[in-house]
Every structure is written in C-alpha cells, then in structure tokens.
C-alpha cells in the first residue's frame, strides 16, 4: 500500500469466513469421494465434478464475504463490499452515519447526491474496534472532504 493509505477490514468476520471457506470445500471434496466409494450405481464421475464445483462456488462466496474492505487514500475511498466495489472521491462523501444502538450492522456513507452506501468492512460485530474504525473514517471524511482539506 502506498504511504498515506488506511485499510479497514472486519476483525471477526474475515478469519471466520476464510476458515469456513476451506472447511466447506474440504467437506464437499470428502462427500464427493465418500459417495463414490459406497458403490452407489447412480453416482457417476460427472457427479463428482458437480459436487466439487458446488463446493468451490460456496467457498468462493464465503471468501468474497471475508474479503470486504475499504481503502482510504488522500484522493479517494474505495469500498469493496460483497457484490460491488466502488471508488468515491472525498468531496462525494458528505458524512458517515453509524449507530450501534439502532441495530445498524455497518456504517453508511452519506453521499453528495443524497444517497447512502454501506461500508461492510466496518462492522458492529467487531465491537469497540468497529466503533473506533468508524470514528477514523469520519475523521478522514472531515479531513479530506472539506474544501480546505489537504488535496483541495
């Protein structure tokens, strides 16, 4: 990472999903092998391939869930959620809303166009770490998003 970058990642979710992805893939491979060894006539080689492919698909979904992150640079904030990755320049971000008491699972970026965007890299499940990360993100928005910020 270049100097001046800050990376936000989930603390609890990331290792949990990566371990689960490996376990799911191993379970599907073992199941495929096990069903092939019991002598079930309906079980064909193509069934091995499909079952292992299904395990790879589930493992990939878990891996993607664990790979959410937000990368803050002096020029922009890149948010990688489960399905989509978006890059915002700091002036596009008006603020950050995050409330652990309202059941909100992650902070929302308040955007200049009136919409919001979730930052899944910072999570309520991380407790005090998540709250501190949301505070750091707010400070970055305050620093870089203002007209008199370092890059403006």
PDB file of N, CA and C in Angstrom, residues 8-17 66 68 120-127 129-130:
ATOM      1  N   UNK A   8      -9.432  -0.617   6.026  1.00  0.00           N
ATOM      2  CA  UNK A   8     -10.417  -1.061   7.007  1.00  0.00           C
ATOM      3  C   UNK A   8     -10.871  -2.460   6.603  1.00  0.00           C
ATOM      4  N   UNK A   9     -10.814  -3.403   7.559  1.00  0.00           N
ATOM      5  CA  UNK A   9     -11.263  -4.778   7.316  1.00  0.00           C
ATOM      6  C   UNK A   9     -12.019  -5.262   8.546  1.00  0.00           C
ATOM      7  N   UNK A  10     -12.956  -6.185   8.362  1.00  0.00           N
ATOM      8  CA  UNK A  10     -13.631  -6.748   9.533  1.00  0.00           C
ATOM      9  C   UNK A  10     -12.651  -7.571  10.368  1.00  0.00           C
ATOM     10  N   UNK A  11     -12.758  -7.468  11.660  1.00  0.00           N
ATOM     11  CA  UNK A  11     -11.846  -8.186  12.545  1.00  0.00           C
ATOM     12  C   UNK A  11     -12.342  -9.608  12.817  1.00  0.00           C
ATOM     13  N   UNK A  12     -13.629  -9.762  13.067  1.00  0.00           N
ATOM     14  CA  UNK A  12     -14.193 -11.064  13.411  1.00  0.00           C
ATOM     15  C   UNK A  12     -14.546 -11.861  12.154  1.00  0.00           C
ATOM     16  N   UNK A  13     -15.192 -11.218  11.209  1.00  0.00           N
ATOM     17  CA  UNK A  13     -15.726 -11.913  10.037  1.00  0.00           C
ATOM     18  C   UNK A  13     -14.654 -12.483   9.121  1.00  0.00           C
ATOM     19  N   UNK A  14     -13.585 -11.755   8.926  1.00  0.00           N
ATOM     20  CA  UNK A  14     -12.574 -12.173   7.949  1.00  0.00           C
ATOM     21  C   UNK A  14     -11.972 -13.552   8.250  1.00  0.00           C
ATOM     22  N   UNK A  15     -11.377 -13.775   9.416  1.00  0.00           N
ATOM     23  CA  UNK A  15     -10.807 -15.111   9.653  1.00  0.00           C
ATOM     24  C   UNK A  15     -11.878 -16.198   9.707  1.00  0.00           C
ATOM     25  N   UNK A  16     -13.049 -15.856  10.217  1.00  0.00           N
ATOM     26  CA  UNK A  16     -14.131 -16.829  10.312  1.00  0.00           C
ATOM     27  C   UNK A  16     -14.555 -17.322   8.928  1.00  0.00           C
ATOM     28  N   UNK A  17     -14.730 -16.413   7.989  1.00  0.00           N
ATOM     29  CA  UNK A  17     -15.175 -16.814   6.651  1.00  0.00           C
ATOM     30  C   UNK A  17     -14.081 -17.538   5.875  1.00  0.00           C
ATOM     31  N   UNK A  66     -15.549 -12.602   3.211  1.00  0.00           N
ATOM     32  CA  UNK A  66     -14.431 -12.274   4.090  1.00  0.00           C
ATOM     33  C   UNK A  66     -13.457 -11.270   3.518  1.00  0.00           C
ATOM     34  N   UNK A  68     -14.245  -8.305   2.167  1.00  0.00           N
ATOM     35  CA  UNK A  68     -14.732  -6.926   2.124  1.00  0.00           C
ATOM     36  C   UNK A  68     -13.696  -6.021   2.782  1.00  0.00           C
ATOM     37  N   UNK A 120     -19.211  -2.245   4.437  1.00  0.00           N
ATOM     38  CA  UNK A 120     -19.304  -3.519   5.147  1.00  0.00           C
ATOM     39  C   UNK A 120     -17.996  -3.923   5.818  1.00  0.00           C
ATOM     40  N   UNK A 121     -16.923  -3.216   5.536  1.00  0.00           N
ATOM     41  CA  UNK A 121     -15.627  -3.526   6.137  1.00  0.00           C
ATOM     42  C   UNK A 121     -15.574  -3.151   7.612  1.00  0.00           C
ATOM     43  N   UNK A 122     -16.445  -2.266   8.037  1.00  0.00           N
ATOM     44  CA  UNK A 122     -16.512  -1.846   9.438  1.00  0.00           C
ATOM     45  C   UNK A 122     -17.820  -2.400   9.983  1.00  0.00           C
ATOM     46  N   UNK A 123     -17.738  -3.257  11.009  1.00  0.00           N
ATOM     47  CA  UNK A 123     -18.928  -3.975  11.440  1.00  0.00           C
ATOM     48  C   UNK A 123     -19.182  -3.852  12.930  1.00  0.00           C
ATOM     49  N   UNK A 124     -20.471  -3.838  13.271  1.00  0.00           N
ATOM     50  CA  UNK A 124     -20.880  -3.803  14.664  1.00  0.00           C
ATOM     51  C   UNK A 124     -20.367  -5.027  15.418  1.00  0.00           C
ATOM     52  N   UNK A 125     -20.263  -6.159  14.734  1.00  0.00           N
ATOM     53  CA  UNK A 125     -19.784  -7.396  15.369  1.00  0.00           C
ATOM     54  C   UNK A 125     -18.370  -7.249  15.915  1.00  0.00           C
ATOM     55  N   UNK A 126     -17.627  -6.269  15.424  1.00  0.00           N
ATOM     56  CA  UNK A 126     -16.259  -6.045  15.895  1.00  0.00           C
ATOM     57  C   UNK A 126     -16.214  -5.230  17.187  1.00  0.00           C
ATOM     58  N   UNK A 127     -17.366  -4.829  17.692  1.00  0.00           N
ATOM     59  CA  UNK A 127     -17.446  -4.118  18.961  1.00  0.00           C
ATOM     60  C   UNK A 127     -16.711  -2.786  18.950  1.00  0.00           C
ATOM     61  N   UNK A 129     -13.661  -2.112  18.324  1.00  0.00           N
ATOM     62  CA  UNK A 129     -12.804  -1.930  17.138  1.00  0.00           C
ATOM     63  C   UNK A 129     -13.600  -1.349  15.974  1.00  0.00           C
ATOM     64  N   UNK A 130     -14.808  -1.844  15.769  1.00  0.00           N
ATOM     65  CA  UNK A 130     -15.656  -1.324  14.702  1.00  0.00           C
ATOM     66  C   UNK A 130     -16.037   0.123  14.950  1.00  0.00           C
TER      67      UNK A 130
END
